[in-house]
Amino acid sequence: MAPVSQHVRESLQEIFGDRVRTDRVERKMYSFDIGTMPRLVKPVVPAGLAGAAVRPQSEAEVVALLELASRLSVAVVPRGWATSGYGGVLPRAGAVVADMSGMNRILALDHANMTVTVEPSAIWQDIDRELAKDGLTLRLYPSSTPSSGAAGWLAQGGAGFGSFEYGTFKENVVSARVVLPGGQVREFAGSDLERYVADAEGITGVITQLTFRIRALEPEVHHLFAFPDARSLAMMLADVSRAELPLWSVTFLNPASVSLKKQLPHRHGHPYEEAHPHVEPQLPESYLAVVAYPESRMPEIDERLEEIVRIHGGIDLGPEAAEHEWEMRFSPIRLKRIGPSLVPTEVVVPLESLADVLAEIDARIRQPFILEGMHAKGDRIVLLGFIPHDERLFAFNLAFALSLSVIRIAKQHGGSAYSTGLYFRREAQSVLGPERV
Ligand SMILES: Cc1cc2nc3c(=O)[nH]c(=O)nc-3n(C[C@H](O)[C@H](O)[C@H](O)COP(=O)(O)OP(=O)(O)OC[C@H]3O[C@@H](n4cnc5c(N)ncnc54)[C@H](O)[C@@H]3O)c2cc1C
């Protein structure tokens, strides 16, 4: 695929100066995200080589870009930090990729209303560091916090640490400024924001600013519990929900995940790991739940939580193991070192069918299946699964199909795919509902 025409390139240069790229190598680099698309899948995904990449630094530049694109009939694809992995940032052949990573500032803190306003690609970790200086923190964040941005999470949709109390990110966004495809700027809030901007993968416009709710920073308690099987874990989660324990975050992993982490090879020669040799605590290979809440809530939670865990055969693995798992919460894909590739799949299921879904995944996916789960407000459970594999092998194509099997299992139990992106665009009905599609 050739780059954009000379006329388009020159028009882009008038807006962006030297922040326009049309050489083949850069266009190729902007035609990937963090995932690996198997060779057999490529022909059925409408993605190709970008025609150009530009790097806006202001809303005015985004407006100029979209006016130009509309006038010259050029497709534009917004790209944050490209960590979403399901093809949301992949351009169709010849499209202009708008690399929004240059717009990453934290703009304003509103103490009275407990909100923060940021540019679209402000990175979660940077935002949280800034908030901490004022005794504040994020209500929720994804496990990609060190490397992903705010608008990407709104546009891709999703749950993270803190979703037990605060739900999905979109439920915490007050407003977003969006440049629409013709170049008009509109501020979205409330149900319009949830309907047209959230989960839309950037197809309804380019977000240039967003304001969302934050909370007070408090010392936090972390627990790590082991359960004999998936059913006991699911029953514990149901009881926690029924008892309305004011927890902040509840996540879990499966035995395969614990077992594979123990086999992780040491990264010889890696300067950080050589200086800080990493020792995994001896965790049991069972279902593990990680629970977090502010220390101030201990009197309401501690005894009741302990009792619920005990009733369902759970064991508290102690503070040292809990702190270790908590510290490792931003490294879910370190298991890639075993792969060397990972086939990802992600679904949302109702809590009441969690045990059945996990049993069926175990029975039908006859490969090591690393599973991380998040319990979100409203008893929705997000299941993120990885199958370690090797993208150089033909069998990688077949393993990729298993991600669709997991989505099928979820749907049979009242669930859906997690998000769309080009890979799962056919799941848009189940993710967004027919009206929003
Ligand atoms: C290790 C790891 C852990 C993760 N953990 C979680 C998790 O816990 N929960 C979760 O939900 N997800 C998770 N993700 C997925 C991903 O990190 C999040 O969705 C993230 O917030 C995306 O941010 P990004 O800046 O990388 O967006 P990108 O991947 O760049 O973009 C995502 C989508 O948003 C659109 N977009 C980006 N910027 C804009 C903009 N300015 N305007 C309009 N549309 C835009 C893109 O077109 C694309 O469709 C994880 C990913 C990895 C690799």
GROMACS .gro file of C-alpha atoms and ligand atoms in nm:
model
  490
    1MET     CA    1   0.000   0.000   0.000
    2ALA     CA    2   0.137   0.337  -0.106
    3PRO     CA    3   0.155   0.636   0.130
    4VAL     CA    4  -0.105   0.912   0.110
    5SER     CA    5  -0.092   1.126  -0.208
    6GLN     CA    6   0.151   1.416  -0.231
    7HIS     CA    7  -0.140   1.660  -0.197
    8VAL     CA    8  -0.258   1.496   0.129
    9ARG     CA    9   0.099   1.481   0.260
   10GLU     CA   10   0.160   1.849   0.191
   11SER     CA   11  -0.172   1.943   0.349
   12LEU     CA   12  -0.080   1.740   0.659
   13GLN     CA   13   0.259   1.910   0.671
   14GLU     CA   14   0.088   2.249   0.672
   15ILE     CA   15  -0.082   2.145   0.998
   16PHE     CA   16   0.186   1.933   1.163
   17GLY     CA   17   0.519   2.049   1.017
   18ASP     CA   18   0.775   1.775   1.074
   19ARG     CA   19   0.529   1.571   1.287
   20VAL     CA   20   0.410   1.385   0.974
   21ARG     CA   21   0.558   1.051   0.869
   22THR     CA   22   0.502   0.878   0.537
   23ASP     CA   23   0.810   0.655   0.509
   24ARG     CA   24   0.731   0.283   0.493
   25VAL     CA   25   0.906   0.179   0.815
   26GLU     CA   26   0.717   0.426   1.033
   27ARG     CA   27   0.389   0.353   0.856
   28LYS     CA   28   0.447  -0.016   0.936
   29MET     CA   29   0.522   0.056   1.299
   30TYR     CA   30   0.199   0.253   1.325
   31SER     CA   31   0.005  -0.040   1.176
   32PHE     CA   32   0.056  -0.263   1.484
   33ASP     CA   33  -0.069  -0.269   1.838
   34ILE     CA   34   0.051  -0.479   2.131
   35GLY     CA   35  -0.114  -0.795   1.995
   36THR     CA   36   0.004  -1.035   1.724
   37MET     CA   37  -0.240  -1.116   1.448
   38PRO     CA   38  -0.198  -1.473   1.314
   39ARG     CA   39  -0.129  -1.505   0.940
   40LEU     CA   40  -0.457  -1.686   0.866
   41VAL     CA   41  -0.660  -1.423   1.050
   42LYS     CA   42  -0.506  -1.125   0.865
   43PRO     CA   43  -0.711  -1.160   0.544
   44VAL     CA   44  -1.041  -1.140   0.735
   45VAL     CA   45  -0.948  -0.833   0.941
   46PRO     CA   46  -0.996  -0.508   0.746
   47ALA     CA   47  -0.663  -0.359   0.858
   48GLY     CA   48  -0.369  -0.266   0.641
   49LEU     CA   49  -0.069  -0.041   0.611
   50ALA     CA   50  -0.127   0.318   0.724
   51GLY     CA   51  -0.093   0.591   0.461
   52ALA     CA   52   0.067   0.834   0.707
   53ALA     CA   53   0.111   0.901   1.078
   54VAL     CA   54   0.076   1.241   1.244
   55ARG     CA   55   0.133   1.352   1.601
   56PRO     CA   56  -0.108   1.625   1.720
   57GLN     CA   57  -0.006   1.847   2.010
   58SER     CA   58  -0.327   2.047   2.051
   59GLU     CA   59  -0.700   2.029   2.000
   60ALA     CA   60  -0.671   2.290   1.722
   61GLU     CA   61  -0.445   2.053   1.529
   62VAL     CA   62  -0.694   1.769   1.573
   63VAL     CA   63  -0.972   1.996   1.444
   64ALA     CA   64  -0.761   2.090   1.140
   65LEU     CA   65  -0.681   1.722   1.078
   66LEU     CA   66  -1.043   1.610   1.084
   67GLU     CA   67  -1.158   1.901   0.866
   68LEU     CA   68  -0.892   1.808   0.614
   69ALA     CA   69  -0.976   1.437   0.634
   70SER     CA   70  -1.343   1.509   0.577
   71ARG     CA   71  -1.266   1.739   0.280
   72LEU     CA   72  -1.025   1.494   0.116
   73SER     CA   73  -1.209   1.173   0.218
   74VAL     CA   74  -0.918   1.030   0.415
   75ALA     CA   75  -0.982   0.790   0.705
   76VAL     CA   76  -0.829   0.881   1.044
   77VAL     CA   77  -0.762   0.637   1.329
   78PRO     CA   78  -0.680   0.771   1.678
   79ARG     CA   79  -0.406   0.586   1.862
   80GLY     CA   80  -0.314   0.631   2.229
   81TRP     CA   81  -0.041   0.403   2.369
   82ALA     CA   82  -0.163   0.101   2.164
   83THR     CA   83  -0.195  -0.132   2.466
   84SER     CA   84  -0.553  -0.238   2.392
   85GLY     CA   85  -0.450  -0.539   2.184
   86TYR     CA   86  -0.775  -0.622   2.002
   87GLY     CA   87  -0.710  -0.416   1.691
   88GLY     CA   88  -0.877  -0.090   1.798
   89VAL     CA   89  -0.584   0.119   1.676
   90LEU     CA   90  -0.514  -0.072   1.357
   91PRO     CA   91  -0.562   0.149   1.050
   92ARG     CA   92  -0.744   0.038   0.743
   93ALA     CA   93  -0.512   0.047   0.440
   94GLY     CA   94  -0.413   0.406   0.355
   95ALA     CA   95  -0.565   0.567   0.668
   96VAL     CA   96  -0.390   0.842   0.862
   97VAL     CA   97  -0.296   0.733   1.216
   98ALA     CA   98  -0.336   1.017   1.468
   99ASP     CA   99  -0.076   0.932   1.733
  100MET     CA  100  -0.227   1.111   2.032
  101SER     CA  101   0.057   1.024   2.270
  102GLY     CA  102   0.194   1.380   2.246
  103MET     CA  103  -0.117   1.511   2.424
  104ASN     CA  104  -0.049   1.373   2.770
  105ARG     CA  105  -0.063   1.663   3.018
  106ILE     CA  106  -0.257   1.679   3.341
  107LEU     CA  107  -0.452   2.003   3.308
  108ALA     CA  108  -0.647   2.076   3.627
  109LEU     CA  109  -0.738   1.941   3.969
  110ASP     CA  110  -1.074   2.037   4.117
  111HIS     CA  111  -1.062   1.967   4.492
  112ALA     CA  112  -1.415   2.086   4.556
  113ASN     CA  113  -1.570   1.847   4.305
  114MET     CA  114  -1.298   1.579   4.341
  115THR     CA  115  -1.223   1.563   3.967
  116VAL     CA  116  -0.916   1.582   3.748
  117THR     CA  117  -0.898   1.704   3.387
  118VAL     CA  118  -0.636   1.556   3.157
  119GLU     CA  119  -0.534   1.547   2.794
  120PRO     CA  120  -0.633   1.221   2.621
  121SER     CA  121  -0.308   1.029   2.646
  122ALA     CA  122  -0.210   1.122   3.002
  123ILE     CA  123  -0.070   0.797   3.145
  124TRP     CA  124  -0.245   0.648   3.448
  125GLN     CA  125   0.071   0.617   3.654
  126ASP     CA  126   0.167   0.981   3.588
  127ILE     CA  127  -0.182   1.102   3.678
  128ASP     CA  128  -0.178   0.903   4.002
  129ARG     CA  129   0.168   1.035   4.097
  130GLU     CA  130   0.046   1.390   4.048
  131LEU     CA  131  -0.272   1.327   4.249
  132ALA     CA  132  -0.075   1.171   4.536
  133LYS     CA  133   0.107   1.502   4.590
  134ASP     CA  134  -0.233   1.645   4.694
  135GLY     CA  135  -0.342   1.345   4.903
  136LEU     CA  136  -0.566   1.216   4.622
  137THR     CA  137  -0.572   0.904   4.406
  138LEU     CA  138  -0.749   0.733   4.115
  139ARG     CA  139  -1.084   0.567   4.181
  140LEU     CA  140  -0.988   0.281   3.948
  141TYR     CA  141  -0.708   0.192   3.705
  142PRO     CA  142  -0.623  -0.085   3.458
  143SER     CA  143  -0.337  -0.331   3.507
  144SER     CA  144  -0.168  -0.150   3.215
  145THR     CA  145  -0.140   0.160   3.441
  146PRO     CA  146   0.235   0.219   3.383
  147SER     CA  147   0.189   0.245   3.006
  148SER     CA  148  -0.168   0.321   2.896
  149GLY     CA  149  -0.375   0.639   2.874
  150ALA     CA  150  -0.708   0.782   2.986
  151ALA     CA  151  -0.889   0.832   2.651
  152GLY     CA  152  -0.785   0.482   2.537
  153TRP     CA  153  -0.960   0.332   2.838
  154LEU     CA  154  -1.277   0.533   2.779
  155ALA     CA  155  -1.278   0.449   2.407
  156GLN     CA  156  -1.197   0.080   2.458
  157GLY     CA  157  -1.409   0.040   2.769
  158GLY     CA  158  -1.327  -0.172   3.064
  159ALA     CA  159  -1.283  -0.253   3.428
  160GLY     CA  160  -0.974  -0.258   3.648
  161PHE     CA  161  -0.849  -0.237   4.006
  162GLY     CA  162  -1.118  -0.050   4.199
  163SER     CA  163  -1.403  -0.164   3.974
  164PHE     CA  164  -1.560  -0.356   4.263
  165GLU     CA  165  -1.650  -0.021   4.417
  166TYR     CA  166  -1.652   0.212   4.116
  167GLY     CA  167  -1.764   0.002   3.816
  168THR     CA  168  -1.621   0.071   3.470
  169PHE     CA  169  -1.418   0.381   3.385
  170LYS     CA  170  -1.699   0.541   3.182
  171GLU     CA  171  -1.920   0.546   3.494
  172ASN     CA  172  -1.660   0.776   3.653
  173VAL     CA  173  -1.609   1.019   3.365
  174VAL     CA  174  -1.784   1.353   3.409
  175SER     CA  175  -1.725   1.490   3.059
  176ALA     CA  176  -1.510   1.456   2.749
  177ARG     CA  177  -1.428   1.700   2.471
  178VAL     CA  178  -1.445   1.526   2.136
  179VAL     CA  179  -1.358   1.645   1.784
  180LEU     CA  180  -1.623   1.496   1.555
  181PRO     CA  181  -1.539   1.362   1.208
  182GLY     CA  182  -1.623   1.695   1.038
  183GLY     CA  183  -1.400   1.893   1.277
  184GLN     CA  184  -1.669   2.029   1.514
  185VAL     CA  185  -1.580   2.019   1.885
  186ARG     CA  186  -1.843   1.893   2.124
  187GLU     CA  187  -1.845   1.832   2.498
  188PHE     CA  188  -2.014   1.504   2.592
  189ALA     CA  189  -2.148   1.422   2.939
  190GLY     CA  190  -2.393   1.186   3.108
  191SER     CA  191  -2.587   0.942   2.893
  192ASP     CA  192  -2.461   1.099   2.566
  193LEU     CA  193  -2.106   1.027   2.672
  194GLU     CA  194  -2.186   0.666   2.761
  195ARG     CA  195  -2.382   0.620   2.441
  196TYR     CA  196  -2.163   0.780   2.176
  197VAL     CA  197  -1.807   0.804   2.308
  198ALA     CA  198  -1.748   0.528   2.563
  199ASP     CA  199  -1.653   0.187   2.414
  200ALA     CA  200  -1.670   0.337   2.060
  201GLU     CA  201  -1.301   0.265   1.981
  202GLY     CA  202  -1.258   0.620   1.852
  203ILE     CA  203  -1.496   0.579   1.556
  204THR     CA  204  -1.727   0.860   1.669
  205GLY     CA  205  -1.452   1.120   1.711
  206VAL     CA  206  -1.118   1.203   1.869
  207ILE     CA  207  -1.117   1.273   2.243
  208THR     CA  208  -0.899   1.574   2.324
  209GLN     CA  209  -0.971   1.621   2.695
  210LEU     CA  210  -1.152   1.438   2.974
  211THR     CA  211  -1.259   1.508   3.329
  212PHE     CA  212  -1.318   1.223   3.572
  213ARG     CA  213  -1.381   1.160   3.940
  214ILE     CA  214  -1.104   1.085   4.188
  215ARG     CA  215  -1.095   0.994   4.560
  216ALA     CA  216  -0.896   1.066   4.875
  217LEU     CA  217  -0.570   0.873   4.913
  218GLU     CA  218  -0.573   0.648   5.219
  219PRO     CA  219  -0.354   0.367   5.352
  220GLU     CA  220  -0.481   0.039   5.205
  221VAL     CA  221  -0.513  -0.322   5.328
  222HIS     CA  222  -0.436  -0.613   5.091
  223HIS     CA  223  -0.529  -0.978   5.141
  224LEU     CA  224  -0.448  -1.290   4.942
  225PHE     CA  225  -0.680  -1.590   4.989
  226ALA     CA  226  -0.647  -1.942   4.840
  227PHE     CA  227  -0.957  -2.148   4.750
  228PRO     CA  228  -0.970  -2.521   4.672
  229ASP     CA  229  -1.169  -2.482   4.347
  230ALA     CA  230  -1.352  -2.239   4.120
  231ARG     CA  231  -1.689  -2.307   4.282
  232SER     CA  232  -1.569  -2.212   4.632
  233LEU     CA  233  -1.417  -1.892   4.491
  234ALA     CA  234  -1.742  -1.806   4.310
  235MET     CA  235  -1.949  -1.875   4.624
  236MET     CA  236  -1.718  -1.657   4.833
  237LEU     CA  237  -1.758  -1.371   4.581
  238ALA     CA  238  -2.138  -1.413   4.588
  239ASP     CA  239  -2.143  -1.398   4.969
  240VAL     CA  240  -1.917  -1.091   4.974
  241SER     CA  241  -2.158  -0.924   4.737
  242ARG     CA  242  -2.468  -1.028   4.938
  243ALA     CA  243  -2.307  -0.902   5.260
  244GLU     CA  244  -2.240  -0.568   5.084
  245LEU     CA  245  -1.886  -0.555   5.221
  246PRO     CA  246  -1.741  -0.213   5.125
  247LEU     CA  247  -1.433  -0.355   4.951
  248TRP     CA  248  -1.252  -0.144   4.691
  249SER     CA  249  -1.097  -0.406   4.462
  250VAL     CA  250  -1.142  -0.783   4.415
  251THR     CA  251  -0.936  -0.973   4.157
  252PHE     CA  252  -0.839  -1.340   4.121
  253LEU     CA  253  -0.619  -1.586   3.931
  254ASN     CA  254  -0.646  -1.953   3.843
  255PRO     CA  255  -0.410  -2.241   3.937
  256ALA     CA  256  -0.246  -2.247   3.590
  257SER     CA  257  -0.154  -1.884   3.632
  258VAL     CA  258   0.014  -1.952   3.971
  259SER     CA  259   0.188  -2.261   3.838
  260LEU     CA  260   0.330  -2.090   3.526
  261LYS     CA  261   0.451  -1.791   3.727
  262LYS     CA  262   0.663  -2.032   3.930
  263GLN     CA  263   0.828  -2.150   3.608
  264LEU     CA  264   0.919  -1.802   3.486
  265PRO     CA  265   1.280  -1.802   3.373
  266HIS     CA  266   1.507  -1.544   3.537
  267ARG     CA  267   1.588  -1.258   3.299
  268HIS     CA  268   1.965  -1.311   3.293
  269GLY     CA  269   2.156  -0.999   3.204
  270HIS     CA  270   1.858  -0.771   3.266
  271PRO     CA  271   2.016  -0.493   3.475
  272TYR     CA  272   1.713  -0.442   3.703
  273GLU     CA  273   1.659  -0.810   3.775
  274GLU     CA  274   2.029  -0.872   3.837
  275ALA     CA  275   2.025  -0.593   4.097
  276HIS     CA  276   1.691  -0.698   4.252
  277PRO     CA  277   1.668  -1.078   4.221
  278HIS     CA  278   1.300  -1.162   4.219
  279VAL     CA  279   1.175  -1.432   4.456
  280GLU     CA  280   0.818  -1.562   4.406
  281PRO     CA  281   0.664  -1.669   4.739
  282GLN     CA  282   0.563  -2.035   4.754
  283LEU     CA  283   0.197  -1.994   4.664
  284PRO     CA  284  -0.041  -2.291   4.647
  285GLU     CA  285  -0.152  -2.379   4.294
  286SER     CA  286  -0.517  -2.304   4.357
  287TYR     CA  287  -0.763  -2.021   4.290
  288LEU     CA  288  -0.625  -1.706   4.454
  289ALA     CA  289  -0.827  -1.395   4.534
  290VAL     CA  290  -0.665  -1.055   4.592
  291VAL     CA  291  -0.877  -0.814   4.796
  292ALA     CA  292  -0.802  -0.446   4.870
  293TYR     CA  293  -0.978  -0.177   5.077
  294PRO     CA  294  -0.893   0.139   5.272
  295GLU     CA  295  -0.767   0.080   5.627
  296SER     CA  296  -1.043   0.306   5.763
  297ARG     CA  297  -1.299   0.038   5.665
  298MET     CA  298  -1.131  -0.244   5.860
  299PRO     CA  299  -1.388  -0.242   6.144
  300GLU     CA  300  -1.674  -0.296   5.894
  301ILE     CA  301  -1.493  -0.558   5.688
  302ASP     CA  302  -1.224  -0.766   5.862
  303GLU     CA  303  -1.428  -1.008   6.073
  304ARG     CA  304  -1.707  -1.059   5.821
  305LEU     CA  305  -1.465  -1.116   5.535
  306GLU     CA  306  -1.263  -1.365   5.740
  307GLU     CA  307  -1.581  -1.558   5.821
  308ILE     CA  308  -1.700  -1.570   5.456
  309VAL     CA  309  -1.358  -1.687   5.336
  310ARG     CA  310  -1.350  -1.958   5.605
  311ILE     CA  311  -1.700  -2.089   5.524
  312HIS     CA  312  -1.592  -2.149   5.165
  313GLY     CA  313  -1.272  -2.333   5.254
  314GLY     CA  314  -1.043  -2.036   5.187
  315ILE     CA  315  -0.707  -1.978   5.355
  316ASP     CA  316  -0.547  -1.639   5.423
  317LEU     CA  317  -0.193  -1.659   5.280
  318GLY     CA  318  -0.064  -1.379   5.500
  319PRO     CA  319   0.055  -1.021   5.449
  320GLU     CA  320   0.389  -1.097   5.281
  321ALA     CA  321   0.233  -1.301   4.999
  322ALA     CA  322  -0.051  -1.047   4.968
  323GLU     CA  323   0.189  -0.754   4.930
  324HIS     CA  324   0.389  -0.950   4.672
  325GLU     CA  325   0.082  -1.020   4.456
  326TRP     CA  326  -0.027  -0.658   4.495
  327GLU     CA  327   0.311  -0.530   4.379
  328MET     CA  328   0.300  -0.759   4.076
  329ARG     CA  329  -0.045  -0.640   3.971
  330PHE     CA  330   0.089  -0.440   3.675
  331SER     CA  331   0.274  -0.736   3.523
  332PRO     CA  332   0.005  -0.970   3.392
  333ILE     CA  333   0.189  -1.038   3.069
  334ARG     CA  334   0.526  -1.122   3.219
  335LEU     CA  335   0.418  -1.479   3.137
  336LYS     CA  336   0.500  -1.390   2.776
  337ARG     CA  337   0.854  -1.503   2.865
  338ILE     CA  338   0.717  -1.858   2.868
  339GLY     CA  339   0.521  -1.819   2.540
  340PRO     CA  340   0.710  -1.657   2.367
  341SER     CA  341   0.369  -1.532   2.247
  342LEU     CA  342   0.031  -1.504   2.417
  343VAL     CA  343  -0.314  -1.558   2.267
  344PRO     CA  344  -0.545  -1.324   2.459
  345THR     CA  345  -0.919  -1.354   2.514
  346GLU     CA  346  -1.144  -1.144   2.734
  347VAL     CA  347  -1.508  -1.177   2.833
  348VAL     CA  348  -1.759  -1.045   3.084
  349VAL     CA  349  -1.988  -1.292   3.263
  350PRO     CA  350  -2.248  -1.257   3.540
  351LEU     CA  351  -2.119  -1.370   3.881
  352GLU     CA  352  -2.396  -1.630   3.906
  353SER     CA  353  -2.249  -1.823   3.610
  354LEU     CA  354  -1.881  -1.780   3.699
  355ALA     CA  355  -1.832  -2.135   3.833
  356ASP     CA  356  -2.000  -2.293   3.527
  357VAL     CA  357  -1.803  -2.075   3.285
  358LEU     CA  358  -1.472  -2.166   3.452
  359ALA     CA  359  -1.562  -2.537   3.451
  360GLU     CA  360  -1.649  -2.524   3.081
  361ILE     CA  361  -1.332  -2.334   2.989
  362ASP     CA  362  -1.132  -2.602   3.175
  363ALA     CA  363  -1.312  -2.879   2.990
  364ARG     CA  364  -1.302  -2.728   2.640
  365ILE     CA  365  -0.971  -2.536   2.620
  366ARG     CA  366  -0.718  -2.816   2.637
  367GLN     CA  367  -0.418  -2.584   2.662
  368PRO     CA  368  -0.258  -2.414   2.961
  369PHE     CA  369  -0.500  -2.127   3.025
  370ILE     CA  370  -0.379  -1.837   3.237
  371LEU     CA  371  -0.678  -1.662   3.382
  372GLU     CA  372  -0.706  -1.332   3.569
  373GLY     CA  373  -1.048  -1.216   3.685
  374MET     CA  374  -1.191  -0.890   3.815
  375HIS     CA  375  -1.512  -0.859   4.013
  376ALA     CA  376  -1.681  -0.536   3.898
  377LYS     CA  377  -1.975  -0.345   4.046
  378GLY     CA  378  -2.311  -0.502   3.961
  379ASP     CA  379  -2.164  -0.854   3.995
  380ARG     CA  380  -2.009  -0.850   3.650
  381ILE     CA  381  -1.696  -1.061   3.628
  382VAL     CA  382  -1.427  -0.975   3.373
  383LEU     CA  383  -1.218  -1.276   3.271
  384LEU     CA  384  -0.890  -1.208   3.093
  385GLY     CA  385  -0.733  -1.527   2.958
  386PHE     CA  386  -0.395  -1.589   2.798
  387ILE     CA  387  -0.284  -1.906   2.622
  388PRO     CA  388   0.098  -1.919   2.605
  389HIS     CA  389   0.199  -2.003   2.248
  390ASP     CA  390   0.450  -1.936   1.973
  391GLU     CA  391   0.347  -1.707   1.689
  392ARG     CA  392   0.611  -1.864   1.459
  393LEU     CA  393   0.418  -2.193   1.455
  394PHE     CA  394   0.128  -2.278   1.225
  395ALA     CA  395  -0.065  -2.401   1.532
  396PHE     CA  396  -0.072  -2.038   1.656
  397ASN     CA  397  -0.353  -1.979   1.403
  398LEU     CA  398  -0.556  -2.262   1.560
  399ALA     CA  399  -0.488  -2.148   1.916
  400PHE     CA  400  -0.617  -1.804   1.817
  401ALA     CA  401  -0.954  -1.961   1.736
  402LEU     CA  402  -0.977  -2.068   2.102
  403SER     CA  403  -1.025  -1.703   2.197
  404LEU     CA  404  -1.353  -1.721   2.005
  405SER     CA  405  -1.448  -2.042   2.188
  406VAL     CA  406  -1.414  -1.861   2.522
  407ILE     CA  407  -1.642  -1.582   2.394
  408ARG     CA  408  -1.894  -1.847   2.284
  409ILE     CA  409  -1.887  -2.008   2.631
  410ALA     CA  410  -1.940  -1.666   2.795
  411LYS     CA  411  -2.235  -1.587   2.568
  412GLN     CA  412  -2.398  -1.921   2.643
  413HIS     CA  413  -2.394  -1.817   3.010
  414GLY     CA  414  -2.540  -1.470   2.969
  415GLY     CA  415  -2.205  -1.293   2.913
  416SER     CA  416  -2.037  -1.118   2.621
  417ALA     CA  417  -1.701  -1.034   2.467
  418TYR     CA  418  -1.518  -0.763   2.664
  419SER     CA  419  -1.470  -0.509   2.388
  420THR     CA  420  -1.469  -0.484   2.012
  421GLY     CA  421  -1.166  -0.355   1.818
  422LEU     CA  422  -1.119  -0.491   1.467
  423TYR     CA  423  -1.065  -0.847   1.595
  424PHE     CA  424  -1.400  -0.874   1.770
  425ARG     CA  425  -1.602  -0.628   1.561
  426ARG     CA  426  -1.857  -0.903   1.494
  427GLU     CA  427  -1.919  -0.909   1.871
  428ALA     CA  428  -2.032  -0.545   1.867
  429GLN     CA  429  -2.396  -0.649   1.918
  430SER     CA  430  -2.314  -0.840   2.235
  431VAL     CA  431  -2.071  -0.577   2.369
  432LEU     CA  432  -2.269  -0.260   2.292
  433GLY     CA  433  -2.625  -0.385   2.239
  434PRO     CA  434  -2.812  -0.347   1.909
  435GLU     CA  435  -2.926   0.011   1.969
  436ARG     CA  436  -2.574   0.153   2.019
  437VAL     CA  437  -2.438  -0.048   1.727
  438LIG     C1  438  -0.055  -0.559   3.035
  438LIG     C2  439  -0.190  -0.506   3.001
  438LIG     C3  440  -0.285  -0.495   3.101
  438LIG     C4  441  -0.413  -0.444   3.071
  438LIG     N1  442  -0.503  -0.435   3.173
  438LIG     C5  443  -0.627  -0.389   3.146
  438LIG     C6  444  -0.724  -0.382   3.251
  438LIG     O1  445  -0.698  -0.411   3.367
  438LIG     N2  446  -0.848  -0.340   3.217
  438LIG     C7  447  -0.880  -0.302   3.090
  438LIG     O2  448  -0.995  -0.265   3.065
  438LIG     N3  449  -0.789  -0.305   2.992
  438LIG     C8  450  -0.664  -0.347   3.015
  438LIG     N4  451  -0.572  -0.351   2.915
  438LIG     C9  452  -0.609  -0.296   2.783
  438LIG    C10  453  -0.565  -0.148   2.762
  438LIG     O3  454  -0.445  -0.127   2.830
  438LIG    C11  455  -0.667  -0.045   2.808
  438LIG     O4  456  -0.784  -0.054   2.733
  438LIG    C12  457  -0.605   0.096   2.797
  438LIG     O5  458  -0.665   0.186   2.880
  438LIG    C13  459  -0.595   0.147   2.655
  438LIG     O6  460  -0.520   0.269   2.655
  438LIG     P1  461  -0.423   0.309   2.537
  438LIG     O7  462  -0.378   0.448   2.560
  438LIG     O8  463  -0.314   0.209   2.516
  438LIG     O9  464  -0.524   0.304   2.414
  438LIG     P2  465  -0.504   0.244   2.269
  438LIG    O10  466  -0.475   0.100   2.274
  438LIG    O11  467  -0.406   0.329   2.195
  438LIG    O12  468  -0.647   0.269   2.208
  438LIG    C14  469  -0.759   0.194   2.251
  438LIG    C15  470  -0.881   0.237   2.170
  438LIG    O13  471  -0.908   0.372   2.200
  438LIG    C16  472  -0.906   0.454   2.083
  438LIG     N5  473  -0.843   0.582   2.123
  438LIG    C17  474  -0.722   0.602   2.177
  438LIG     N6  475  -0.703   0.734   2.198
  438LIG    C18  476  -0.816   0.797   2.157
  438LIG    C19  477  -0.858   0.933   2.152
  438LIG     N7  478  -0.780   1.033   2.195
  438LIG     N8  479  -0.981   0.959   2.103
  438LIG    C20  480  -1.063   0.861   2.059
  438LIG     N9  481  -1.029   0.731   2.061
  438LIG    C21  482  -0.906   0.700   2.109
  438LIG    C22  483  -0.823   0.378   1.982
  438LIG    O14  484  -0.862   0.409   1.849
  438LIG    C23  485  -0.858   0.233   2.019
  438LIG    O15  486  -0.976   0.194   1.954
  438LIG    C24  487  -0.444  -0.404   2.939
  438LIG    C25  488  -0.348  -0.415   2.840
  438LIG    C26  489  -0.223  -0.466   2.869
  438LIG    C27  490  -0.122  -0.477   2.760
   0.00000   0.00000   0.00000
